[in-house]
Coordinates of C-alpha atoms in Angstrom, one line a residue:
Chain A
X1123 CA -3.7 -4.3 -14.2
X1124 CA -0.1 -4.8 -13.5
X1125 CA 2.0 -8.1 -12.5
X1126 CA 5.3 -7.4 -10.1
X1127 CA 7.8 -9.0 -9.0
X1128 CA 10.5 -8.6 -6.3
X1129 CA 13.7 -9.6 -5.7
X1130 CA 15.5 -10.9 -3.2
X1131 CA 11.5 -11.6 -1.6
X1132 CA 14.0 -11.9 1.5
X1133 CA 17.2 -11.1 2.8
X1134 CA 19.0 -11.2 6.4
X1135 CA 22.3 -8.8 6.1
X1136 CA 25.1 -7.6 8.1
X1137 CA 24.5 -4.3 10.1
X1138 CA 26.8 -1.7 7.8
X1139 CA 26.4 -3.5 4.3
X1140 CA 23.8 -2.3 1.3
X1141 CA 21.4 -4.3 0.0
X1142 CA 19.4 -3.7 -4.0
X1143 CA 16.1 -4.8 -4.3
X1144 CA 14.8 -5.2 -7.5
X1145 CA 11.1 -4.4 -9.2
X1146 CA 9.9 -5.5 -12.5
X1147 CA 6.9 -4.8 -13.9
X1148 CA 4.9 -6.5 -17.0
X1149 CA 4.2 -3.6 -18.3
X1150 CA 5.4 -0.4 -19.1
X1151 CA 4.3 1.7 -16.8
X1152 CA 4.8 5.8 -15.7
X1153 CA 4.5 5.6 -12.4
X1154 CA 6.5 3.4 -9.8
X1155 CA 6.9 3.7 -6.1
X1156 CA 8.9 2.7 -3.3
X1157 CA 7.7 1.5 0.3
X1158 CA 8.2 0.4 3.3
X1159 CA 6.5 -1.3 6.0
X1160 CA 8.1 -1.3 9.1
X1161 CA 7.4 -4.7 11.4
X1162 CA 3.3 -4.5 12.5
X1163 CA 2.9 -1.3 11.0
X1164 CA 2.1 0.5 7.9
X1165 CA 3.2 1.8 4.8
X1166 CA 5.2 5.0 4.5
X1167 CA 6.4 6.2 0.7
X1168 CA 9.9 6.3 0.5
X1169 CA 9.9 7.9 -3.1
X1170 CA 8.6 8.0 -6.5
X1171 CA 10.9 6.5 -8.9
X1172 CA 11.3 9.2 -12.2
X1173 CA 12.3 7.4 -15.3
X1174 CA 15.3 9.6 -16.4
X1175 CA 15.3 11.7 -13.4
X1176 CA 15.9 11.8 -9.9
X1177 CA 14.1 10.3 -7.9
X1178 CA 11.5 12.1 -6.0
X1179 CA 12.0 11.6 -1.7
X1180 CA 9.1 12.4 0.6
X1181 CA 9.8 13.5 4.1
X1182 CA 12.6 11.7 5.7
X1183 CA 13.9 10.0 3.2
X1184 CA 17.4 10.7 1.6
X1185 CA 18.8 9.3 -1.4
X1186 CA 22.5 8.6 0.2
X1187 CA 20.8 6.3 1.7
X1188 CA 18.0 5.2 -0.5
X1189 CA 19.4 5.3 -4.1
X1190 CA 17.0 4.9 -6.2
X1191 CA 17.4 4.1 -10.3
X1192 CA 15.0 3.8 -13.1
X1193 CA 16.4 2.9 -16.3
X1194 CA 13.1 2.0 -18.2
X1195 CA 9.6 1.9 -17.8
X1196 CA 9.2 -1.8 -16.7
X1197 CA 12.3 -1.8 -14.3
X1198 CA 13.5 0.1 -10.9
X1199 CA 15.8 -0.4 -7.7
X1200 CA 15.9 0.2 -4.3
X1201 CA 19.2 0.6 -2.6
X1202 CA 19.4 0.8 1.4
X1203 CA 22.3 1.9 2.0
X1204 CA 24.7 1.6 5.4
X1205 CA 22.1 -0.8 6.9
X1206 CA 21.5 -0.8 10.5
X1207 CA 19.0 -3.1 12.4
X1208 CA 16.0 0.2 12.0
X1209 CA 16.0 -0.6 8.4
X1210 CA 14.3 -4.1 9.0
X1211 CA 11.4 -3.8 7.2
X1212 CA 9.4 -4.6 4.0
X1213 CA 10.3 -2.9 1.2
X1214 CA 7.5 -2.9 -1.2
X1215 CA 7.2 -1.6 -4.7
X1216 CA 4.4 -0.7 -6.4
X1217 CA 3.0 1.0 -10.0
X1218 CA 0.0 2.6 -11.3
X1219 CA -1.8 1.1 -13.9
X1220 CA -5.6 0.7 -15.8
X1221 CA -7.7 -1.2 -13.5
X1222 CA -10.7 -2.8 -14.1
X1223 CA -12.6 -0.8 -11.3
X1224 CA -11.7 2.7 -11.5
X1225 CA -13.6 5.5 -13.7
X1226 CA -11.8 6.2 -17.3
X1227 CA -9.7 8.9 -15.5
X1228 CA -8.3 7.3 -12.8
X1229 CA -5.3 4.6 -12.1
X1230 CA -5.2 2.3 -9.2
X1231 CA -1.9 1.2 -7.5
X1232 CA -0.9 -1.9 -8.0
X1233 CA 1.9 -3.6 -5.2
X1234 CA 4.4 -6.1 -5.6
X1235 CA 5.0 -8.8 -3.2
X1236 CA 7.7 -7.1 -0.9
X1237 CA 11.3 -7.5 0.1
X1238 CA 11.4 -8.5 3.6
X1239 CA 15.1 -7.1 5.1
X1240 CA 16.2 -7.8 8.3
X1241 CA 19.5 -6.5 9.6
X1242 CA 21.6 -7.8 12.3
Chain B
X1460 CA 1.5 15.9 6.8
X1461 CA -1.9 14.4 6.7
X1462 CA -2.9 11.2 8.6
X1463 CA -5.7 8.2 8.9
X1464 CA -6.9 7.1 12.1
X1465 CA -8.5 3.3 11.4
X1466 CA -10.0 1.3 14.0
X1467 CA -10.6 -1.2 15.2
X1468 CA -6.7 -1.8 15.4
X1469 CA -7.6 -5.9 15.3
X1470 CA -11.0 -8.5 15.5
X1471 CA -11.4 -11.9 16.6
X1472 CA -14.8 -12.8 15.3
X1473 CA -16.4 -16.0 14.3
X1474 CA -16.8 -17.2 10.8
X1475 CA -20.2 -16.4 9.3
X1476 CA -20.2 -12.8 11.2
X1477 CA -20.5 -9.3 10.0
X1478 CA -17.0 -7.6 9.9
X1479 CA -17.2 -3.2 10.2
X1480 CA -14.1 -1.4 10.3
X1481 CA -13.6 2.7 9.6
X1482 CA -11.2 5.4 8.7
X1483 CA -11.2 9.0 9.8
X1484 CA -9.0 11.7 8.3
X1485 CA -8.4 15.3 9.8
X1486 CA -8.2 16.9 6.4
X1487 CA -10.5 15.8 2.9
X1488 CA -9.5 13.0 0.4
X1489 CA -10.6 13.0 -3.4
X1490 CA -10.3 8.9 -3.1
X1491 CA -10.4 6.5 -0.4
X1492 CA -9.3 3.1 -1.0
X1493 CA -9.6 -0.4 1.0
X1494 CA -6.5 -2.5 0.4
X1495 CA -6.1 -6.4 1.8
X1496 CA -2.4 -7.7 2.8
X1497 CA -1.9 -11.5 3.0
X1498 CA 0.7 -12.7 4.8
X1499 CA 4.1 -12.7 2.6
X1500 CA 2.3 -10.6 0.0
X1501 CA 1.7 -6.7 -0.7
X1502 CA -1.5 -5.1 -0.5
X1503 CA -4.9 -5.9 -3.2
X1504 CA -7.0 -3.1 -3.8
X1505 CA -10.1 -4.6 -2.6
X1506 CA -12.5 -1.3 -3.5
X1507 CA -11.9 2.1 -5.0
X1508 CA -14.1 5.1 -3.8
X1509 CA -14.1 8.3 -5.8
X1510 CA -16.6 10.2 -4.6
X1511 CA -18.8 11.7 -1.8
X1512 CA -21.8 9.6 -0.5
X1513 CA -20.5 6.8 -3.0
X1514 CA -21.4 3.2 -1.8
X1515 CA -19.4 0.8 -3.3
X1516 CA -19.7 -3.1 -3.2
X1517 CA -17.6 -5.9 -4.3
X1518 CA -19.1 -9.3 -3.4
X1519 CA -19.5 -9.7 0.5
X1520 CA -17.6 -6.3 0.5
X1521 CA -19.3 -3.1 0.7
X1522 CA -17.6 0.2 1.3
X1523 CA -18.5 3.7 1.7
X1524 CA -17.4 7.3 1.1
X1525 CA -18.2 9.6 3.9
X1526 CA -20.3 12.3 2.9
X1527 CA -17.4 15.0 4.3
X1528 CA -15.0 13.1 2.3
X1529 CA -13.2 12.7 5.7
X1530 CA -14.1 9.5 6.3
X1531 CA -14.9 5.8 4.8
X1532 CA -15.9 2.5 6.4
X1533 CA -15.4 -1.0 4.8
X1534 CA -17.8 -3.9 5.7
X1535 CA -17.6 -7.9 5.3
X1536 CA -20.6 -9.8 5.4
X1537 CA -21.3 -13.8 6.2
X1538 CA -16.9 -13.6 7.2
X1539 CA -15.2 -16.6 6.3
X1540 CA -11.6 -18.2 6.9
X1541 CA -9.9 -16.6 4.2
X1542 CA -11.3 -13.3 5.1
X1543 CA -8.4 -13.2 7.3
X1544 CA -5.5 -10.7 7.0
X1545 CA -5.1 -6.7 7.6
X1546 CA -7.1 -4.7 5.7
X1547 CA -5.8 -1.0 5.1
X1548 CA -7.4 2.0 4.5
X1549 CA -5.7 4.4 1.9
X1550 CA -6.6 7.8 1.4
X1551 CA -5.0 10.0 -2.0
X1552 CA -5.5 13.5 -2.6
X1553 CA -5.0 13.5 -6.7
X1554 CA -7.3 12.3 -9.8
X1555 CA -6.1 11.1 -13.6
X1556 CA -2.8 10.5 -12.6
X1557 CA -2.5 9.9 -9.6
X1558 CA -0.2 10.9 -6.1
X1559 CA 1.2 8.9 -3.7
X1560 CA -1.2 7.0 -0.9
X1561 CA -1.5 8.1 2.6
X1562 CA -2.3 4.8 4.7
X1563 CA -4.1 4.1 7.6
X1564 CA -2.1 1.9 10.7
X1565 CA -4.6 -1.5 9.3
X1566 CA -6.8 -3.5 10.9
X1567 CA -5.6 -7.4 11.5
X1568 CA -8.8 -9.6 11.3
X1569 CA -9.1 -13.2 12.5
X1570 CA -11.8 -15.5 12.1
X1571 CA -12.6 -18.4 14.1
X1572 CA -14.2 -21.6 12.1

């Protein structure tokens, strides 16, 4: 399994202003993954973070205004960039990792706790 | 892209009921998943479900992997308080290593003492 952990776990910003969230992981892991969860709804990929690569976007999603770094395999960030009050969400990052359930193949995805972001 | 329909959307029942609550894709999965979300907190894989027909159960949990692979249900037995939270369904299209999860919109489940 994996233990992560988020920071800020929440933040209230300024409409215009760019907020980092951070995700550390206990273990060195390949795989790490962005979020987010708007308000009552639920949870859309943002991108895979690449350790020494680009990050990979789905749909939607830009990196001008979702930088994303990976400097190691324990550690990754999440900018939002240019915030304006549709950003308010949970941000939520999230690994794969051995569990104890799944068949000797297969990883399960392990989330962190969330950044909840609301922007004024 | 590919999505889950998951009903019921929420359930007020009362503690020491049966809890049933389903997922239904347009297009095949490899792996279904059942996740719980806690107020505060990110999702816990409650069961994983790797292949057709497979019945999986995990204490009062017991989930299943529809037959067409299109579809998976997750049931709680004898509910109690802490039962309570949104329970997602989570569908993923690759094995070893894996791709990213395509979630279903959650089902919020309260339980009456």
């Amino acid at each position: 399994s994996a233990v992560i952990s988020q920071k800020p776990s929440r933040d209230i910003c300024q409409r215009g202003t760019s907020l980092t969230i951070q995700c550390q992981v206990d273990s060195q892991v390949t795989m790490m993954f962005w979020y987010r969860q708007q308000p009552g709804q639920s949870l859309t990929l943002i991108a895979t973070a690449n350790q020494g690569s680009e990050a990979t976007y789905e749909s939607g999603f830009v990196i001008d205004k979702f930088p994303i770094s990976r400097p190691n395999l324990t550690f990754s960030t999440l900018t939002v960039s240019n915030m304006s009050p549709e950003d308010s969400s949970i941000y939520l990052c999230s690994v794969e990792a051995r569990g104890e359930r799944a068949p000797h193949s297969y990883n399960e995805q392990f989330f962190g706790p969330g950044t909840r972001l609301t922007v004024l | 892209g590919q999505q889950l329909n998951q009903s019921p959307q929420s359930m007020f029942i009362q503690e020491g009921e049966d809890v049933s609550m389903n997922c239904t894709s347009s297009s095949i999965f490899n792996t279904w998943l059942w996740y719980k979300q806690d107020p505060g907190e990110g999702p816990v894989l409650l069961i994983a479900l790797y292949k057709a027909g497979e019945l999986t159960s995990n204490g009062r949990l017991t989930a299943q992997f529809g037959i067409t692979r299109k579809d998976s249900f997750l049931n709680i037995s004898a509910s109690i308080p802490s039962d309570v939270g949104i329970y997602f369904c989570a569908g993923q299209n690759y094995g070893g290593s894996q791709g990213n999860l395509i979630f279903g919109k959650g089902t919020k489940l309260s339980v009456k003492p």
